[in-house]
Coordinates of C-alpha atoms in Angstrom, one line a residue:
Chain A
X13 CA 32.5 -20.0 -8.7
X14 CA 29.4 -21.9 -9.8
X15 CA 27.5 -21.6 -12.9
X16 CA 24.8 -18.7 -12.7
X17 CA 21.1 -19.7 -13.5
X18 CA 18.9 -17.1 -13.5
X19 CA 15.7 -17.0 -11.7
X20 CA 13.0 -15.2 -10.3
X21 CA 14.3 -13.7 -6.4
X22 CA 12.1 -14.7 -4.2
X23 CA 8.5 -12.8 -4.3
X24 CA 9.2 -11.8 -8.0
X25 CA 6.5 -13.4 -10.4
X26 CA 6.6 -13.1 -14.9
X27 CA 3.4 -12.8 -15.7
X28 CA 1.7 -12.9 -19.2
X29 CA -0.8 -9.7 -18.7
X30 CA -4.2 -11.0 -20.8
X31 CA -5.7 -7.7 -20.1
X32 CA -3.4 -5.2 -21.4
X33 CA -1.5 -7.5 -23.8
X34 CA 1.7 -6.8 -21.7
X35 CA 4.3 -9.0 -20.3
X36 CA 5.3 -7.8 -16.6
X37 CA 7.5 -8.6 -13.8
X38 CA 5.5 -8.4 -10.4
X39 CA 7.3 -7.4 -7.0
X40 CA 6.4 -6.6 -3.4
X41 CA 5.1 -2.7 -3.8
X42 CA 6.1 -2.5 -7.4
X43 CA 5.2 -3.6 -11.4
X44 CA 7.4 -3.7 -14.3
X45 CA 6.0 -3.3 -17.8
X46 CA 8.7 -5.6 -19.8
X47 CA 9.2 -4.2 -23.5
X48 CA 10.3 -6.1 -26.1
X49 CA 11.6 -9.7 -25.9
X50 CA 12.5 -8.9 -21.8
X51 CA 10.1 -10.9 -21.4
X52 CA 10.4 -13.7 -23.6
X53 CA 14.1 -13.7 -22.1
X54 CA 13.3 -13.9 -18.7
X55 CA 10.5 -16.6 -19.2
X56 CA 13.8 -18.8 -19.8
X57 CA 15.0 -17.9 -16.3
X58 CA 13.4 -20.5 -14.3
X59 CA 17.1 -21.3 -12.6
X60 CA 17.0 -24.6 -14.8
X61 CA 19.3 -22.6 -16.9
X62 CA 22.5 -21.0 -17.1
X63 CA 23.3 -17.6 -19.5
X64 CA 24.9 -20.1 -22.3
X65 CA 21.8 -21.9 -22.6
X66 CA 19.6 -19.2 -22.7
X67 CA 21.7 -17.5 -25.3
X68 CA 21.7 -20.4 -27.0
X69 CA 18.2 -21.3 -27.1
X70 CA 17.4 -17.1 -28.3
X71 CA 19.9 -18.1 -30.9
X72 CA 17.9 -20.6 -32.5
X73 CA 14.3 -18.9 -32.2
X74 CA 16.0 -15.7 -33.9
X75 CA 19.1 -16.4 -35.5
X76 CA 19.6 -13.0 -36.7
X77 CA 19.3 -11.0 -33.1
X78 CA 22.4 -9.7 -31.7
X79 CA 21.5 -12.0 -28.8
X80 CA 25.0 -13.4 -27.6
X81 CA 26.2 -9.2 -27.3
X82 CA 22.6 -8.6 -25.5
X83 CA 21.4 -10.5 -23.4
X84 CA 24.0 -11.1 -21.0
X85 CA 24.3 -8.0 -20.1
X86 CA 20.7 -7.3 -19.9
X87 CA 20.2 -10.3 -17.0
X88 CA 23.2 -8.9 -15.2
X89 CA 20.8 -5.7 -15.0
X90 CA 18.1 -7.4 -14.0
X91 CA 20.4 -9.3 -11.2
X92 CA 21.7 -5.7 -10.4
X93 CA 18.0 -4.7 -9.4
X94 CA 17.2 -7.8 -7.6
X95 CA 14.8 -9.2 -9.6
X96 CA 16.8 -12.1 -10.5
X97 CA 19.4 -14.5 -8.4
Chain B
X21 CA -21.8 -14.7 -4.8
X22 CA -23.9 -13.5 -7.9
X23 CA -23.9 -9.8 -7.8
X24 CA -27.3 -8.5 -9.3
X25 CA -27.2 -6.6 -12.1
X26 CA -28.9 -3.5 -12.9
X27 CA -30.8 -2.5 -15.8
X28 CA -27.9 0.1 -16.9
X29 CA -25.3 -2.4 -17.1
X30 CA -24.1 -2.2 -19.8
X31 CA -21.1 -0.2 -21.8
X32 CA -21.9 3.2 -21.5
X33 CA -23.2 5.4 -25.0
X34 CA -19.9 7.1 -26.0
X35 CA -17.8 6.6 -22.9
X36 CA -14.2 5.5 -23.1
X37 CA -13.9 3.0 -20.4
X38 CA -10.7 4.3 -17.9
X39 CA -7.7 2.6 -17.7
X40 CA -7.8 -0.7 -15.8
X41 CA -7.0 -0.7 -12.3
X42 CA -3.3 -2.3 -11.1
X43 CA -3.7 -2.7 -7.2
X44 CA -6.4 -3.8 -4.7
X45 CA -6.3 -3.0 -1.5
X46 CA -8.0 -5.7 0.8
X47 CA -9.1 -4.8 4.5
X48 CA -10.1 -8.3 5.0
X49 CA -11.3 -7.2 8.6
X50 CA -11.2 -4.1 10.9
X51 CA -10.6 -6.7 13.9
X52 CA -6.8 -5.8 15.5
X53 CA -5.1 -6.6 18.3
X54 CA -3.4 -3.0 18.4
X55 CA -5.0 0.0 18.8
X56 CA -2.6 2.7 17.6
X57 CA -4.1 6.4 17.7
X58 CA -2.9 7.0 14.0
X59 CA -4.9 3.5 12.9
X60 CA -6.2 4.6 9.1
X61 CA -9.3 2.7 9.6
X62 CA -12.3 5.0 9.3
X63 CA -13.9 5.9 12.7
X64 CA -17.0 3.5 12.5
X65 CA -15.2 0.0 12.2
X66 CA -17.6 -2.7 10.2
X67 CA -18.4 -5.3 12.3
X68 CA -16.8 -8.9 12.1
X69 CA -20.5 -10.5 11.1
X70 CA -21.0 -8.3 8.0
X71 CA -17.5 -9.3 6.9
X72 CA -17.3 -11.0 3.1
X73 CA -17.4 -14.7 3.1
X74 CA -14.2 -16.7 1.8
X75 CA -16.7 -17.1 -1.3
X76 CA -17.3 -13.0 -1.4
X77 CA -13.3 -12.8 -1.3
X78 CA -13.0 -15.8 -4.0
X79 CA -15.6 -13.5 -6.4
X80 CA -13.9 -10.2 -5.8
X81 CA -10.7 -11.8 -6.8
X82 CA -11.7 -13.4 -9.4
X83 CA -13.7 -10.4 -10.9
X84 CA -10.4 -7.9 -10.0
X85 CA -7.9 -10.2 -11.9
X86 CA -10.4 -10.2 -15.2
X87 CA -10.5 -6.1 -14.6
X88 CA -6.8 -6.0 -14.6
X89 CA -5.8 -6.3 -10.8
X90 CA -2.3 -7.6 -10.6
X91 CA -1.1 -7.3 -7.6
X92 CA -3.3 -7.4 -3.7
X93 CA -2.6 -6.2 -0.4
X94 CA -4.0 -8.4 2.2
X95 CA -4.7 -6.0 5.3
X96 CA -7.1 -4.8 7.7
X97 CA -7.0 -4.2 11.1
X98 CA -5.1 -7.6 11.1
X99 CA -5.7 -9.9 8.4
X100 CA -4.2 -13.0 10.4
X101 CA -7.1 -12.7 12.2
X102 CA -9.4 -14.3 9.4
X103 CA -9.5 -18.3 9.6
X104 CA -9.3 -18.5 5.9
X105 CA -6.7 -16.0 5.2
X106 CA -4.7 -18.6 3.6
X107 CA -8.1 -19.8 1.4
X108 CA -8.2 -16.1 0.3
X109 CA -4.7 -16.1 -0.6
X110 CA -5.1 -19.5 -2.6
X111 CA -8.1 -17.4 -4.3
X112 CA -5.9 -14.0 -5.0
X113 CA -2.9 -16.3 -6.4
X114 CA -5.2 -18.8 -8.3
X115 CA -6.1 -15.8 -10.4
X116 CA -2.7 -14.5 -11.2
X117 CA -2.7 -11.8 -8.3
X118 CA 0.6 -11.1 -6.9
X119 CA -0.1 -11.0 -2.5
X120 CA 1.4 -9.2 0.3
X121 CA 0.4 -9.9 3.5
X122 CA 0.3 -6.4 5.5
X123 CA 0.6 -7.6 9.3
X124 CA 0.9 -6.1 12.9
X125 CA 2.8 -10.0 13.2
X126 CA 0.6 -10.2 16.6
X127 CA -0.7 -13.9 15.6
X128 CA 1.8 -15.2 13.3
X129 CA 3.1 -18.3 13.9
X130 CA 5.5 -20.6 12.1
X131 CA 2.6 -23.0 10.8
X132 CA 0.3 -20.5 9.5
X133 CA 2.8 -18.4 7.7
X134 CA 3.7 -22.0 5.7
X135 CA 0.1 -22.5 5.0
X136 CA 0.3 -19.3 3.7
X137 CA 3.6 -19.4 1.3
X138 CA 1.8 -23.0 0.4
X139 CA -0.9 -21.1 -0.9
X140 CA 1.2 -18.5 -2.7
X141 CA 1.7 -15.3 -0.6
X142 CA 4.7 -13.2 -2.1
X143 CA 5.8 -11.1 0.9
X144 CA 4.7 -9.9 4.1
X145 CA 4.9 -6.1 5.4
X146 CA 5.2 -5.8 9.0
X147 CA 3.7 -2.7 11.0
X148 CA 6.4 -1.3 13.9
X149 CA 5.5 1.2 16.0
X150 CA 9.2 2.6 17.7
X151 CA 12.6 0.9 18.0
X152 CA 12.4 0.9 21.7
X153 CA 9.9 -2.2 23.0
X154 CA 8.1 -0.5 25.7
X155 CA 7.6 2.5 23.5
X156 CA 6.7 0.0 20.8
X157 CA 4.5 -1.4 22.8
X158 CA 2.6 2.1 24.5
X159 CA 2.0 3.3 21.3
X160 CA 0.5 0.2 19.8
X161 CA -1.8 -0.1 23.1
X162 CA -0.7 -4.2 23.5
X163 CA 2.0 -5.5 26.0
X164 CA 4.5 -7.7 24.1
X165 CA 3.3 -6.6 21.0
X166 CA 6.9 -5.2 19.8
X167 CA 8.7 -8.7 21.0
X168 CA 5.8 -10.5 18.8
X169 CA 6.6 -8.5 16.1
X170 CA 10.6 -9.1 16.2
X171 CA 9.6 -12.8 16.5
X172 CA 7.2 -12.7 12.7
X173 CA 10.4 -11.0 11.1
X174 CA 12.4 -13.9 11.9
X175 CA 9.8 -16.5 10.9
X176 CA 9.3 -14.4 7.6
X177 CA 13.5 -14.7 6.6
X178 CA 13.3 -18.4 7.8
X179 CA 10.6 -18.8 5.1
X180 CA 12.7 -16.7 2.8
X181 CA 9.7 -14.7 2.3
X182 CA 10.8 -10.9 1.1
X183 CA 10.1 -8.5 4.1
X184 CA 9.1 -5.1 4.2
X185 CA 9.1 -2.5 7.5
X186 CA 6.1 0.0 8.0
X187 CA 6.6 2.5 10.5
X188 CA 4.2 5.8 10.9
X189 CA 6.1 8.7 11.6
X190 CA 4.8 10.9 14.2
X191 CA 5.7 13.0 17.1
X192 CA 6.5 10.3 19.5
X193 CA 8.9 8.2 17.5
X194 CA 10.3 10.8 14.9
X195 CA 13.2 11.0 17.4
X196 CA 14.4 7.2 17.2
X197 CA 14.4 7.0 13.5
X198 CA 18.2 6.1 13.2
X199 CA 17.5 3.5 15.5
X200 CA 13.6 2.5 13.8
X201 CA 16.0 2.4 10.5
X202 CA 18.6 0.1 11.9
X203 CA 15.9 -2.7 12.7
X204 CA 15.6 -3.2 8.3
X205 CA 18.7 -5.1 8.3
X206 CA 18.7 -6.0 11.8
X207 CA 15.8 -8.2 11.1
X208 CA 16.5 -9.0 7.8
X209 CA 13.9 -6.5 5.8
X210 CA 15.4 -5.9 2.1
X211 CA 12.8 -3.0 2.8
X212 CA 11.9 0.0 5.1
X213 CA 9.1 2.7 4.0
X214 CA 8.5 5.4 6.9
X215 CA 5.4 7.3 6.6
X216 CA 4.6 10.6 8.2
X217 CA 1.3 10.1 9.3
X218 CA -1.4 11.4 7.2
X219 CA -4.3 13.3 9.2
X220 CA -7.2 12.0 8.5
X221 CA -9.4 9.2 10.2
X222 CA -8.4 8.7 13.9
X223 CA -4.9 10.6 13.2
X224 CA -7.2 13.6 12.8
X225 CA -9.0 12.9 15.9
X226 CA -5.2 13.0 17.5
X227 CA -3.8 15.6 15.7
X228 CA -2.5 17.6 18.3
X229 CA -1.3 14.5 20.0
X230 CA 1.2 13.0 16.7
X231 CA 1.5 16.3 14.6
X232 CA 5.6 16.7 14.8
X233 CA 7.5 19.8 15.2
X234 CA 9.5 21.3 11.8
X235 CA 12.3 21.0 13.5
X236 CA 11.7 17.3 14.0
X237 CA 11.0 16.8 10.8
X238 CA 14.1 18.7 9.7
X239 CA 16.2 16.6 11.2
X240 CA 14.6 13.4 10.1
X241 CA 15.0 14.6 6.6
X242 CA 18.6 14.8 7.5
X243 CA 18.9 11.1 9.0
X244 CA 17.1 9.3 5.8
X245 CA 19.5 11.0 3.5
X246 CA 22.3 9.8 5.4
X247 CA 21.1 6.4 6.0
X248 CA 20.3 6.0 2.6
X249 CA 23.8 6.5 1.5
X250 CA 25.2 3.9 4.1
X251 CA 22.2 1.2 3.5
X252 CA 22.3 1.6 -0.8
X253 CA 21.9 -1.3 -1.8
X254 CA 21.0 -3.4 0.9
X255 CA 18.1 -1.9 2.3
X256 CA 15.8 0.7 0.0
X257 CA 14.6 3.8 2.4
X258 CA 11.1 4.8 1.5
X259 CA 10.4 8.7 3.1
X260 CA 6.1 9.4 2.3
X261 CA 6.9 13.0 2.2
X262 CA 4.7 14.8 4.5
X263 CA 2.4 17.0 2.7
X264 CA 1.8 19.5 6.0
X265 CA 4.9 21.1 5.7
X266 CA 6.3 21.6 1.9
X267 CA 3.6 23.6 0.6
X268 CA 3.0 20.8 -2.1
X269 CA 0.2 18.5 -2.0
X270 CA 1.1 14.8 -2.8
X271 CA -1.0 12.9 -5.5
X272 CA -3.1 10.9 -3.3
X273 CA -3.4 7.3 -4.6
X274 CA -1.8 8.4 -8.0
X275 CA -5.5 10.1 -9.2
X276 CA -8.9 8.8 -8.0
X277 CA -9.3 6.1 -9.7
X278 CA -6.8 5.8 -11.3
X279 CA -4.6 3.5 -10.3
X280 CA -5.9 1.3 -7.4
X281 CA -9.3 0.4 -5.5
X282 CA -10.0 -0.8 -1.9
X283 CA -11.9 -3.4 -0.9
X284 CA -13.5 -3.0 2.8
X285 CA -14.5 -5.7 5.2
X286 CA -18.2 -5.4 4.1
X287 CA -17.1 -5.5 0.2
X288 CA -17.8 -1.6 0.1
X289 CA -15.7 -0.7 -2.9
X290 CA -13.8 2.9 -2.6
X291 CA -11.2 4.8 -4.6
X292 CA -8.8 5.5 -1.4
X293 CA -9.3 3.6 2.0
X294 CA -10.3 7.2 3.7
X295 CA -12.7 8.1 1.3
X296 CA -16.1 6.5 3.3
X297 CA -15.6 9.6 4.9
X298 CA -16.9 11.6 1.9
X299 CA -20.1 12.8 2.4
X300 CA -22.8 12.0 -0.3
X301 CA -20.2 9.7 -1.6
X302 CA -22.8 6.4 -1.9
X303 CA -19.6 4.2 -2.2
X304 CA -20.9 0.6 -4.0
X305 CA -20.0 -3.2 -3.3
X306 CA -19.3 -6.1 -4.5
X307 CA -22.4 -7.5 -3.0
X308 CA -24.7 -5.4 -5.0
X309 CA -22.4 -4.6 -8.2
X310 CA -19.7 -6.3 -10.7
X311 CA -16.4 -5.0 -9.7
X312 CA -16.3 -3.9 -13.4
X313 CA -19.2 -1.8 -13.3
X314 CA -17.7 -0.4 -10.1
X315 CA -14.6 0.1 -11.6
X316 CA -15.9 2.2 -15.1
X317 CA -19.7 3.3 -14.2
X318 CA -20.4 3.9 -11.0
X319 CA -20.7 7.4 -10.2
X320 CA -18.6 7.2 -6.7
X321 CA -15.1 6.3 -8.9
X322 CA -15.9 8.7 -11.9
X323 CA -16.7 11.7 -9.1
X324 CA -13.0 12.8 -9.0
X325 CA -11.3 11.1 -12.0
X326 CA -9.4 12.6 -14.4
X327 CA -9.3 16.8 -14.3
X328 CA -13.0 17.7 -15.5
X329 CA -14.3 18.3 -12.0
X330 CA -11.5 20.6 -10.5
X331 CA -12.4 24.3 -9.9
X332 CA -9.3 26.8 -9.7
X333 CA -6.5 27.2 -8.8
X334 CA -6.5 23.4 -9.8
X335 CA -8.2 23.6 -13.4
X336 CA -5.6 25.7 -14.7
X337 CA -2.5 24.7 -12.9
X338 CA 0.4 23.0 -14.5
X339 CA 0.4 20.5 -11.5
X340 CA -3.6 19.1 -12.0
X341 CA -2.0 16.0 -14.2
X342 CA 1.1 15.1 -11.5
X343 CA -1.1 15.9 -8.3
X344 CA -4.0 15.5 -9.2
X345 CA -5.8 18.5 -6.5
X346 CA -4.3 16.2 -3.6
X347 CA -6.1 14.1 -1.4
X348 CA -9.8 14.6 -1.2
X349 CA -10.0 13.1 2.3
X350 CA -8.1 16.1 3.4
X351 CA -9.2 18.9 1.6
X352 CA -13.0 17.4 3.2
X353 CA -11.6 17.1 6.4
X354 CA -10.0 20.3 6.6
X355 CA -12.2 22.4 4.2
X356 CA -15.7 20.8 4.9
X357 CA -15.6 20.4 0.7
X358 CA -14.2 17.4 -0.8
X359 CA -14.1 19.2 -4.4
X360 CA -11.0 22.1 -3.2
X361 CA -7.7 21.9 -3.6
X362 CA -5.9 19.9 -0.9
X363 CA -5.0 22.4 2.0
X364 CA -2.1 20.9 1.7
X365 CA -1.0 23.0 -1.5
X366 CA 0.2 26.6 -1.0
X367 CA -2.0 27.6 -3.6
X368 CA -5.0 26.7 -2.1
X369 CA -6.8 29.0 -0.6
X370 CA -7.1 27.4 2.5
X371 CA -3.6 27.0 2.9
X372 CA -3.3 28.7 6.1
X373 CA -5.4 25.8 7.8
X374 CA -2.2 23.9 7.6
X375 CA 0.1 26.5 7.8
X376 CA -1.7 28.0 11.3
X377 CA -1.4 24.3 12.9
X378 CA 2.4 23.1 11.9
X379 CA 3.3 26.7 13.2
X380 CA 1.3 26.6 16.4
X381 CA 4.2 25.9 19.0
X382 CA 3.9 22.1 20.6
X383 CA 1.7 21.7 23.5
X384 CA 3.1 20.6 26.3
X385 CA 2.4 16.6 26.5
X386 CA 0.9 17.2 30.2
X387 CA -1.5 19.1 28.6
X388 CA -2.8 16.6 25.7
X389 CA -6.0 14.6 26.1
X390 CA -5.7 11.2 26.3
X391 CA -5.3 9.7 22.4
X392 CA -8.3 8.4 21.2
X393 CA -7.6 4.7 19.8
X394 CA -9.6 1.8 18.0
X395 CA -11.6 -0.4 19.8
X396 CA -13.4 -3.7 18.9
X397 CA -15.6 -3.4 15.5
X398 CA -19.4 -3.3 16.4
X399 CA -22.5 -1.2 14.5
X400 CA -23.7 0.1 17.6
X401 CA -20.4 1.5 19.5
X402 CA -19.5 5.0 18.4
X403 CA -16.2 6.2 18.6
X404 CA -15.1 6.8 22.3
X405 CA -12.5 6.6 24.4
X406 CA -10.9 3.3 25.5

């Protein structure tokens, strides 16, 4: 099996919102309001990645966040709704 | 384009400015190369010359995205049918807009659709009229039109584009709707919403014509629940409930308002695509009027916002902040007053409207006139048959 790298499925855009100081995930018919750090997560899913890397790289902007317990299973979620591949 | 302000411009004394607006709707032209008789297009079609400009559409976007727009549907009539569709996109995308392109197909061609993934579009819906092609192709009023339509799926997938399905649900298709459901993954849509048709526009006009029985309805009710069990997780089922037969009025484009705005071909600005037909409404434009101004002052968008202008049974019903009173275009086109409760609801007084015409038994199809459709755009044609 190869290595997974996260990324946006196709017609799914991150974008910053200036306007209501939000972080959301844009899809065909549908918005997600991200809360929390989904969205500083997923910013680091640009399939350049895989889940080590990204764990690793939350590691070291918040060393004291259960991050290596979270966030894999929170982007297998997101995979699970299609947002990611 | 430098829309003119007017002297009361300007944050209004003591207002609190509503929420910003998610979703613009963008009928980039009432041009189509179909001619269904449910076509939600308002009776008098603006003509192609007082269309925006590619710089109108530029504007508009540009003003939508700094009033909190993030996400456009590119329609019409047919959008493909604009030469610049793909300078609008660039302009929707260039200011952080997620686009779908909402397409009949009829036009699409390899080419054009990469021009228009080049320039950002997100994913396409495609309009299907039956499952059958010669049905497909009666209904929509074009020969071919069904074959064209198979043929923009493909070219869609190829592109890797995400696909939707649109089909309107009426009398004379509710019967193939196992077979309308099977052409989701049979043409590679992640997608299918089917839509009972709502009666307003030129559906009202046909009425009699696309109004299904309750027993046809039954039934479909039946086949999406068991189609969404065998398609879970390959293809999401969308059923737009509709509102004639459960008693319950639906909350028409989540509040006036509210959530979204539409953007006609002539830049008239209006809180739901039906709602021109509002009398005394005065819709404004982007021609005349920032979209913000549109958006939080004018008094077309404030006129049914929020709760404050309901009478009873609305006002004092635990429903008003879920529904909303309904659809306005309804309760006006039904009622002859766009401030009652949507027939729709079995509360309303009015309710028998709807009840009287879903119960009516089914006129014999010899007997119908023939369906009024959509013609070609022009100010001077009135509507008429074909």
């Amino acid at each position: 099996m190869t290595t997974w790298r996260p990324g946006p499925a196709p017609g799914v855009l991150l974008r910053a919102d200036r306007v209501r100081g939000v972080d959301l995930l844009l899809l065909p018919e549908r918005v997600v309001v991200l809360e929390g750090s989904a969205g500083e997560v997923l910013r680091l899913c640009d399939g350049t990645r895989d889940v080590p890397q990204i764990v690793r790289e939350l590691t070291a902007r918040h060393p004291d966040a259960p991050i290596a317990d979270e966030v894999p299973a929170f982007l297998d979620r997101v995979r699970k709704e299609g947002w990611l591949r | 384009m430098t829309p003119h302000p007017a002297p009361d411009d300007g944050p209004a004394p003591g207002a609190m400015a509503p929420p910003p607006p998610w979703a613009l709707l963008a009928e980039l032209t009432h041009a189509c190369p179909l001619h269904c008789t449910y076509c939600s297009n308002p009776l008098e079609l603006a003509a192609r010359s007082t269309e925006l400009t590619l710089p109108e559409w530029q504007d508009t976007f540009r003003q939508a995205a700094d009033l909190g727009v993030v996400s456009a549907h590119l329609s019409g009539g047919e959008p493909l049918l604009r030469a610049d569709l793909t300078e609008i996109v660039a302009a929707a995308d260039g200011a952080g807009i997620h686009t779908q392109l909402i397409t009949s197909g009829v036009g699409l061609t390899r080419e054009r659709l990469a021009a228009l993934t080049g320039a950002g579009l997100r994913s396409v819906q495609l309009s299907v009229q039956h499952a059958d092609a010669a049905a497909g192709d009666r209904i929509a009023g074009r020969r071919r039109a069904h074959t064209e339509k198979e043929r923009a799926a493909a070219l869609v997938t190829d592109a890797g584009l995400p696909l939707g399905l649109n089909v309107v649900l009426h009398r004379h298709n509710l019967a193939a709707l196992d077979a309308l459901i099977d052409l989701a993954p049979a043409w590679g849509a992640g997608r299918i919403e089917l839509a009972n048709t709502q009666f307003y526009g030129w559906a009202l006009l046909n009425k009699a014509e696309l109004l299904p029985t309750r027993a046809q309805l039954a039934e479909a009710e039946e086949t999406v629940r068991r189609r969404r069990r065998e398609l879970d997780g390959r293809v999401e089922v969308i059923w737009v409930v509709p509102d004639h037969f459960d008693g319950t009025a639906k909350p028409c484009m989540g509040g006036w308002g509210a959530v979204s705005l539409t953007v006609t071909p002539d830049g008239t600005v209006l809180p739901c695509p039906a709602a021109a037909a509002l009398p005394g409404l005065d819709p404004p434009g982007v021609r005349d009027r920032p979209l913000r101004w549109i958006w939080e002052r004018s008094p077309a968008f404030a006129r049914y916002r929020g709760t404050d202008w309901m009478r009873e049974p609305c006002r004092s019903c635990a429903l008003r902040e879920r529904d909303f009173g309904g659809c306005r275009c309804q309760a006006y086109a039904l009622t002859g007053d766009a401030a009652a409760t949507d027939p729709a609801c079995r509360h309303s007084p009015h309710h028998t409207v709807i009840r009287d015409l879903v119960d009516a038994p089914a006129p014999p199809s010899r007997a119908l006139g023939r369906p009024r459709r959509p013609g070609r755009p022009s100010p001077s044609r009135r509507v008429e048959n074909p």
